[in-house]
Steps between C-alpha positions, in 0.01 A plus 500: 500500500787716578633445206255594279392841675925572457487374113210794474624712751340816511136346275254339702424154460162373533377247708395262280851518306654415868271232561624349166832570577397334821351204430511470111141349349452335862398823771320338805149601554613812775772656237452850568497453879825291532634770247440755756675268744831449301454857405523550885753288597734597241427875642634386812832275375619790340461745787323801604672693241525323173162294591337869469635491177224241396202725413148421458329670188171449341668313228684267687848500709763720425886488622692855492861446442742739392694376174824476687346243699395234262727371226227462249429889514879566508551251211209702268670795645869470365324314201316829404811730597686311242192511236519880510879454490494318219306736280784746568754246381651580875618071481737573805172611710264204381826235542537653887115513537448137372771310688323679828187312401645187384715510810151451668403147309552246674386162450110430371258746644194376750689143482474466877111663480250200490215654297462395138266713393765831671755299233286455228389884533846679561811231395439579106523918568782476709657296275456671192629797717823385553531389146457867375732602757759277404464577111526835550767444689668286237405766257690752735794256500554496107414855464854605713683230334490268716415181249742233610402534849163418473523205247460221795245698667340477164514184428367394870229707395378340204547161664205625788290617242561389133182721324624805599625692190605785641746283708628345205570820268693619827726184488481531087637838555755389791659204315555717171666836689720215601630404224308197488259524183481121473341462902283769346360307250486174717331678744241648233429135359468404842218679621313466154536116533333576864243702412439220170466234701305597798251804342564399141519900435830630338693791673330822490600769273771712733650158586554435122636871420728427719596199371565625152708770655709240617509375189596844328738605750307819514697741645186645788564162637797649679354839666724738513665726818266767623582828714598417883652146439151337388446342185100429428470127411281230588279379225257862517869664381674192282254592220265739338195580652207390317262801416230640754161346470232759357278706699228296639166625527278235760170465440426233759145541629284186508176503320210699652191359647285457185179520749584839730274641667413774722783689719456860385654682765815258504493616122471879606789464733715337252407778255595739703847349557589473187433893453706552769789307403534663140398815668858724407529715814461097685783438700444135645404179277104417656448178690133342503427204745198330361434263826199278624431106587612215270277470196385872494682581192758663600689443215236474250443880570894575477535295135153668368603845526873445412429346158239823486795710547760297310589766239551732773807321651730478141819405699368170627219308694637272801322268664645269776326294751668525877359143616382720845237256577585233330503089641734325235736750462664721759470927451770604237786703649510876386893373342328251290227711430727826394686225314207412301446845425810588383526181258137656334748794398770272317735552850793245470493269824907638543346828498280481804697561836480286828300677717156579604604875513699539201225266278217724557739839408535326195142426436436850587755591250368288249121640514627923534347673219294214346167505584413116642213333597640249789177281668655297808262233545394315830741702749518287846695848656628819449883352462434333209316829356728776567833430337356440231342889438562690274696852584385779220158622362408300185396161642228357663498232772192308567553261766219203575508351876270344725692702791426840508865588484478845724831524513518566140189752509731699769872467334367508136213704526285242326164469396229254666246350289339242756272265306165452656246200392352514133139669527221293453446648160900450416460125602206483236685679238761229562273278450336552210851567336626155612132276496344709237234753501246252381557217701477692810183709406323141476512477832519867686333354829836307572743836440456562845643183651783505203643844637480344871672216376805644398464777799564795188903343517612523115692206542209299605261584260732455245536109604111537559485583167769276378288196633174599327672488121718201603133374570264642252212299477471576921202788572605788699311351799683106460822670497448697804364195663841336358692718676294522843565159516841511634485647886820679447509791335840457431416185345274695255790685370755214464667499152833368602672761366705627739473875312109464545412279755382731839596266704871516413491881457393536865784234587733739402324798652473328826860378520607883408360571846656553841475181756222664688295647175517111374361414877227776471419409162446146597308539801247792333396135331316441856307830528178425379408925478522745222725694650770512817640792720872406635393385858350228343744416234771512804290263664453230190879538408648518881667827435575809686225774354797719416633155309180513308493787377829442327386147400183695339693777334705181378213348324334850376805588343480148325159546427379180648259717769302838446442788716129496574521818744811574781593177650274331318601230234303298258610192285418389137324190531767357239770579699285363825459187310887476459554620857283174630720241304789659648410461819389220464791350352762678755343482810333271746137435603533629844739786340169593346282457778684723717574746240099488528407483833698844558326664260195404684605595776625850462159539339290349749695721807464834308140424393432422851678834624310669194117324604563618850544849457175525246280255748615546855141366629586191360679235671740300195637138567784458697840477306849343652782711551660609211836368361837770570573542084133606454467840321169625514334814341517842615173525663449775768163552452157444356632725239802297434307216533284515217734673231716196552147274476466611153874506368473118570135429469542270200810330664312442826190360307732285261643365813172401686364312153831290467608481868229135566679371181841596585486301834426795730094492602598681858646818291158475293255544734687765719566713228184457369395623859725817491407605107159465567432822664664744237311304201223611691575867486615481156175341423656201334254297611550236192870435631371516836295215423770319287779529773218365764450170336858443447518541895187251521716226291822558707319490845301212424840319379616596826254350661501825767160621655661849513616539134178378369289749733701787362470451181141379510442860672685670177284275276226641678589876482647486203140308362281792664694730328404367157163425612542151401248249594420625840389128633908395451625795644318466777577132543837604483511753770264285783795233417802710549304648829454112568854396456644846689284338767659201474856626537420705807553827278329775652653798217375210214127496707518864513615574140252259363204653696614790346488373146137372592397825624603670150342229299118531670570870503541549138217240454261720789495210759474734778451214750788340376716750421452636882592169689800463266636826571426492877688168543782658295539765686489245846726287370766755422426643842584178659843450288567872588520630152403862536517582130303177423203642719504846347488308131217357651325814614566685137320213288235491789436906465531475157250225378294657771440796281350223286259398728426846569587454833669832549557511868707187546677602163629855674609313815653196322697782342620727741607165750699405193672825417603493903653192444663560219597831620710306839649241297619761212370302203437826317362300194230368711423826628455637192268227376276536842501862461351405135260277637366782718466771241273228330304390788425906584471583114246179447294670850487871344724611748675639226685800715671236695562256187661829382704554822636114491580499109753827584645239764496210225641660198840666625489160695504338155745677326751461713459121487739300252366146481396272249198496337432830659446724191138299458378623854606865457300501208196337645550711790503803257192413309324478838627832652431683144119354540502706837624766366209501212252414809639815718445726202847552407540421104826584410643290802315223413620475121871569633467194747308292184768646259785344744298126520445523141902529439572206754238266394553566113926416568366204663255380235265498768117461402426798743611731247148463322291623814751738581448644152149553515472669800768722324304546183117542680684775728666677193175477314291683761 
C-alpha cells in the first residue's frame, strides 16, 4: 500500500485502486473497512510525523513527499533536467544528470512488493523509464565522442531487449565510429534476423537509413566537433533529419446525437461563450462545465452544438474522453492527456518534455493564436481538467463531468450548465423521434406511463425506445408491460454496454465518491421518504452531522442527490434503485437493520418532543431512555415543533407505512401515536386514517392491548373526521376505551371519552356527548392532568353553544381559560378565549363577544403553530360577522377581507361563504 501511494506520490489514489492493489480480483467482503485499518496502522508505523503525511481526500489516499525523498520522483527529475538539456545540445549536463538517475536503479523495482496487480500496473512504466533514460544517455555518450566506451554497454543492451531499434542504431553507430564497419553490419543483420523471426516485420525505415549509411560510408555518420568540447551524435545527429510533418488540422469530434432534443438554455450558455471567446478585447479562453447525473446527456449537448459551431473553430476540433467515471479503465492522467493533444497537432513524441508542468506550457503554446474547440469529456476532478486549459482568447473549453468541478468555476472562471431532467414534453419529443410519431399517437393513453418509465433520463428513453423498434410488432402498452416486468429499474435499462448501461455509469459515479458519501449513498437505500434533513441521514449512515454534511455535499457535487430545500436532500429513484443493490451487496442484514432502527428512532424521539409541545393535555406512551449518539431535532417549542413536522412529514409517514414490514411494529404504532395530532391540524385526515391502520396491523402483530387501543382511538378520530360510516367509528372508539380499560390507562380512558364526546357532539347527542365529556374531564382530574381537564372544559363550552345551552358554555369557558392561564399553555388559552367569544356572540351578548375577540385575536397572532393559519381565519370570519352585527361595515369587510386571504392560500372551501358575505355587503 505504501508503495503505491509513493509510486503516485503527490495524486490520490482511490480506494478501490488500493483495494486491488490490496487484494487483486479477491477483496474480502469488509474491503473498505480493513482499508481504513491498514490505512491506520501504516499511519502509526511510520510515526507521528510522516504518518500525517498520509492524507485522506475525497478521491482516495494521498502521500505528500518531497521529490528528494523518493527515488522515483528524483529519477523523473534528473530524467527531465537532462530532456531540457538535451534540446540545448548541453551533452555534459544530460551525461551528469543521467548517471544521477541511473545511479538510483537498482535491481527490479516492487520485486520484494507482493501485489500483482501494483506490478502489472507500474513495472512496464518504470521500465520503459529507465530505458529512455539510458538511450538518451547513450545518445549523450556518442554525441561527445565517447563511441568505444559504450560498445559493451551496448551490446548488454540489446541482449535485455532485442526489439529495441533505437538500441541497435546506437550500437550500429558505436561499432562503425570504431572502426569496425563489419560489427556494424553484423549487428544490422542481426537484429533484422530478430525482428524476422519473432514479428516477421523487417526493420523500420530509420533502422534501414542507417544501414545504407553504413554501407555508403556517408560521411554524417561521423558527427563532427561542436563548440565547448561536444560533438552532437547519437543517431538524431549521425544523419539528416527527415522533414517536419505538415500542419495538422484535428477534426476529432464524434458524431452528434441524430435524435437531440430539448436543452435550450445549455444552448444559450454555450452561445454566449463562444461570443465571448472570439470577442477581440477577450483576454481569457472561456471554460463551460456542462454537468448533471449519468445518462442526462451531458455530452450529447456538448457534441450537438460543437458540430453547430464547427466552422467557427478553423484551427482544429479536439475531443478527448478523461475516463473520470469510468469502471474498466482508470481516469487518464493530464500527461497522457496533454500528450494526446499534442500528437492531434503533428507534435513528434521527442518533442514533448517530461513533465506535468512543462507538457501543459507546451500545449498552451501549441493552441496561442489558433482558435480551438477542446471538449474534455467525463472529468472525474479538477486535476485532470486544468493542465490541460488553454492560456489565450481564441479557444473554447467545454468540459462534461458528473462532479460539479467548483474548483474550476473559482480558478477558471467557468461556466455551469447543470442539466436538469428532460420535460415531459422533451421526453415525448424523444419519443416520437426514436418510436415514431405514428406509432405512438396509436396509443396516446400510454404516453404517460412511457415518460415515467424512463423518469425524463435521455439515456433511458433512448433504450426505452431502442427496445420498442428492436421489438416492433409489441403495442406501446405490451412493451411497457415488458419492461415493468423486471422489479429493478436498473434491470430495465441493462444493455451491457458498459458506455450505456446505468448501472455501470453509477458504478463509476459511486466509486468517484469519498468513503463516507459511498456509506451515505448506500444507506439513503433504507429511507423509505421523499426527502431527508442531515439528522436523519447522520443517523442511517452513523456519522457525525457535521460528517454528513460533507458526505452530502459529496454526493450533490456528484449529482447522485438533489437539494430539495436547506438540509434537505432528495434521491432519483434510479439512483435509489442502484443505492439498494449496493447495500445490499456490501453490507449485512443487521448492518441494515440498525442503520434502520436509528432512523426510527431519532424520528420517533423528536416527534415525541414535537407532539408534546402541540398537545400537552395529552398523555403519549412511554418511551425508554434514549441511546448517547442520538441527535434529535431542534425543537424548543410548539413553534419549532411543527415547522420541523412538516420538513419531514413525508419521511415520517413513509416510515410508519414500511416500519410493520421492515420488522419494527413497536416504532409503527408509536409514531403513528405522535403524528396523529398534527395530521389533525393540518386536516389530513386521509393520511390520518392511512397511518392509523398501519398502527392497527403493527399492534395487532404485536399482540399488545396498548398499541392496538391507540391506534384503534386514531382510527376512530381520524374516521369522524371524514365522516366515514359513523357505526365503525364508533365501534372503534367504545373498543379503544375498552382496551385503555383493560391496560389500567387512565390518560387512554380519558382521551377516548374525549373522542366520544366530539363524535355525539358533532352528531347532536347531547346526552351522550355530556357524560363523555364529564368523565373526561374526571378522569384527567384523577391522573392530575390539568391541561387535559381544561381541553375538556373548551369542547364542553363549545358544543354547548350547540345545544344552546349558553350558561354552562360561558362557565366551561372561563374555568378553562383559568387553567390554561396557570399552566401557561397560551395556545389553549387562545382557543378557550375563542370558544367564549362564540358562546357570548351565539347569546347576543355581542358587547362582550366583542370584548373577548380583542383578547382572542392579538392572542392569535402571536401564536406560531401548525395548522394555525385555518383558525385565525375562522376566527376572523366570525369576528367580521360581529362587526357587520354591531353596525360597523368597513370593520367587518376588513376582518372578511383578512379570512378571505387565509382561507383562499389554503384552498379552503370557506373562501365561498366568506365571499358572499363580501359581495351582499358591497352590493348594499
Amino acid at each position: 500500500m505504501l508503495a503505491a501511494l509513493l509510486l503516485n506520490a503527490g495524486r490520490p489514489l482511490s480506494v478501490d485502486h488500493l483495494i486491488e492493489v490490496l487484494w487483486d480480483a479477491e477483496p474480502p467482503a469488509n474491503a473498505r473497512a480493513a482499508l481504513r485499518t491498514y490505512m491506520m496502522r501504516l499511519r502509526r508505523t511510520l510515526g507521528p510525523r510522516l504518518g500525517a503525511r498520509i492524507q485522506t481526500r475525497p478521491q482516495g489516499y494521498l502521500i505528500v513527499a518531497d521529490e528528494n525523498e523518493v527515488d522515483v520522483l528524483r529519477f523523473q527529475r534528473h530524467y527531465a533536467t537532462a530532456r531540457a538539456a538535451a534540446n540545448e545540445q548541453d551533452w555534459p549536463t544530460v551525461i551528469d544528470q543521467l548517471r544521477r538517475a541511473l545511479d538510483l536503479w537498482r535491481g527490479e523495482p516492487l520485486a520484494e512488493v507482493p501485489s500483482p496487480v501494483l506490478r502489472e500496473r507500474e513495472l512496464q512504466h518504470l521500465e520503459q523509464l529507465h530505458l529512455r533514460a539510458r538511450e538518451l544517455y547513450f545518445d549523450a555518450q556518442l554525441a561527445v565522442g565517447r563511441h568505444e566506451d559504450v560498445v559493451l554497454d551496448l551490446q548488454r543492451a540489446v541482449e535485455a531487449f532485442p526489439m529495441r531499434e533505437q538500441s541497435w542504431a546506437q550500437l550500429i553507430i558505436a561499432l562503425y565510429r570504431s572502426r569496425r564497419k563489419a560489427d556494424a553490419l553484423l549487428a544490422f543483420q542481426t537484429v533484422r534476423a530478430e525482428l524476422v523471426r519473432e514479428l516477421g516485420v523487417e526493420p523500420g525505415p530509420d533502422l534501414q537509413r542507417l544501414h545504407q549509411a553504413v554501407l555508403n560510408d556517408d560521411e554524417h555518420l561521423l558527427g563532427s566537433p561542436a563548440a565547448g568540447g561536444a560533438a552532437p551524435g547519437g543517431p538524431g545527429a549521425a544523419l539528416p533529419p527527415p522533414p517536419l510533418p505538415p500542419a495538422v488540422v484535428p477534426r476529432q469530434l464524434p458524431p452528434a446525437h441524430q435524435h437531440f432534443t430539448g436543452r435550450v438554455d445549455g444552448l444559450q450558455t454555450l452561445d454566449a461563450a463562444l461570443s465571448r471567446a472570439q470577442h477581440p478585447e477577450q483576454n481569457a479562453a472561456p471554460v463551460v462545465v456542462i454537468v448533471g447525473i449519468s445518462g442526462i446527456g451531458k455530452t450529447a449537448l456538448a457534441l450537438h452544438w460543437a458540430h453547430r459551431v464547427a466552422d467557427r473553430f478553423p484551427d482544429g476540433q479536439l475531443f478527448i474522453n478523461l475516463h473520470g467515471f469510468d469502471t474498466a479503465d482508470r481516469p487518464l492522467p493530464p500527461e497522457v492527456a496533454i500528450q494526446c493533444l499534442l500528437t492531434a497537432f503533428g507534435m513528434p513524441d521527442e518533442r514533448i518534455p517530461a513533465g506535468l508542468a512543462a507538457q501543459s506550457a507546451l500545449l498552451r503554446s501549441t493552441l496561442a493564436g489558433k482558435r480551438v474547440l477542446l471538449i474534455l469529456d467525463n472529468a472525474g476532478n479538477e486535476e485532470q481538467v486544468s493542465p490541460l486549459l488553454p492560456g489565450e482568447p481564441g479557444c473554447l473549453t467545454i468540459v462534461t463531468s458528473r462532479n460539479q468541478l467548483r474548483g474550476l468555476l473559482v480558478s477558471a472562471g467557468a461556466q455551469l450548465v447543470s442539466l436538469p431532467p428532460l420535460t415531459v414534453e422533451e421526453t415525448v419529443e424523444v419519443m416520437q423521434k426514436r418510436i415514431g410519431a405514428r406509432r405512438l399517437a396509436a396509443e396516446p393513453e400510454h404516453l404517460d406511463r412511457l415518460v415515467a418509465l424512463c423518469e425524463r433520463i435521455p439515456l433511458a428513453a433512448g433504450i426505452l425506445a431502442s427496445t420498442a423498434l428492436a421489438h416492433p410488432t409489441l403495442s406501446i402498452a405490451e412493451l411497457i408491460g415488458l419492461f415493468e416486468e423486471m422489479p429493478s429499474p436498473l434491470d430495465r435499462f441493462e444493455t451491457g454496454d458498459t458506455a450505456t448501461s446505468v448501472r455501470t455509469l453509477l458504478t463509476g459515479s459511486y466509486r468517484h465518491l469519498t468513503p463516507d458519501g459511498q456509506r451515505l449513498l448506500r444507506r439513503l437505500a433504507l429511507h423509505h421518504g421523499g426527502r431527508i434533513g442531515h439528522a436523519a441521514a447522520a443517523q442511517l449512515a452513523d456519522l457525525s452531522v457535521p460528517a454528513t454534511r460533507r458526505a452530502c455535499t459529496d454526493l450533490v457535487r456528484n449529482h447522485l442527490l438533489d437539494i430539495a430545500l436547506p438540509g434537505q436532500y432528495t434521491m432519483h429513484d434510479l439512483i435509489r434503485s442502484f443505492a439498494l443493490e449496493t447495500v445490499q451487496r456490501e453490507e449485512s442484514r443487521s448492518e441494515c437493520r440498525e442503520a434502520t432502527a436509528r432512523v426510527l428512532n431519532y424520528y420517533l424521539r423528536t416527534l415525541h418532543r414535537a407532539a408534546e409541545l402541540l398537545v400537552p393535555e395529552r398523555r403519549l406512551s412511554a418511551l425508554a431512555p434514549p441511546p448517547a449518539k442520538l441527535h434529535q431535532g431542534p425543537v424548543r417549542d410548539d413553534g419549532d415543533g411543527g415547522a420541523w413536522y412538516e420538513a419531514n412529514r413525508g419521511a415520517i409517514t413513509a416510515a410508519i407505512r414500511h416500519a410493520t414490514g421492515d420488522g419494527f411494529p413497536d416504532y409503527c404504532w408509536r409514531l403513528a401515536e405522535r403524528a396523529a395530532p398534527f395530521l389533525e391540524r393540518l386536516g389530513r385526515w386521509h393520511t390520518w386514517h392511512q397511518i392509523a391502520d398501519c398502527a392497527l396491523e403493527g399492534a395487532l402483530r404485536l399482540g399488545d392491548p396498548l398499541a392496538e387501543a391507540t391506534a384503534r382511538l386514531e382510527l376512530g378520530g381520524a374516521g369522524d373526521a371524514l365522516r366515514l360510516d359513523d357505526a365503525e367509528t364508533l365501534g372503534e372508539l367504545l373498543r379503544a376505551l375498552d382496551l385503555f380499560t383493560e391496560v389500567g390507562s387512565l390518560s387512554g380512558q380519558a382521551t377516548a371519552h374525549h373522542r366520544l364526546a366530539l363524535f355525539h357532539g358533532r352528531r347532536d347527542h347531547a346526552t351522550e356527548f355530556r357524560h363523555h365529556c364529564e368523565r373526561a374531564h374526571r378522569l384527567h382530574e384523577v391522573d392530575d392532568n390539568a391541561d387535559g381537564v381544561a381541553a375538556a372544559l373548551n369542547s364542553l363550552g363549545w358544543f354547548s353553544v350547540r345545544f344552546d345551552d349558553f350558561d354552562t358554555a360561558t362557565t366551561a369557558c372561563q374555568e378553562a381559560i383559568a387553567i390554561y392561564a396557570r399552566t401557561g399553555n397560551r395556545p389553549g388559552e387562545a382557543d378557550s378565549w375563542d370558544s367564549l367569544a362564540w358562546a357570548y356572540q351565539r347569546k347576543g351578548d355581542l358587547a362582550a363577544a366583542d370584548a373577548c375577540y380583542q383578547r382572542v385575536l392579538p392572542l392569535d397572532e402571536a401564536l406560531d403553530r401548525i395548522g394555525h393559519r385555518y383558525h385565525i381565519a375562522t376566527t376572523q370570519r366570525r369576528y367580521g360577522d360581529l362587526r357587520c352585527a354591531l353596525g360597523d361595515q368597513s370593520g367587518a369587510l376588513d376582518y372578511w377581507r383578512r379570512a378571505q386571504r387565509t382561507f383562499d392560500e389554503l384552498n379552503h372551501p370557506d373562501r365561498e361563504i366568506v365571499r358572499q358575505r363580501i359581495l351582499a355587503s358591497t352590493c348594499r
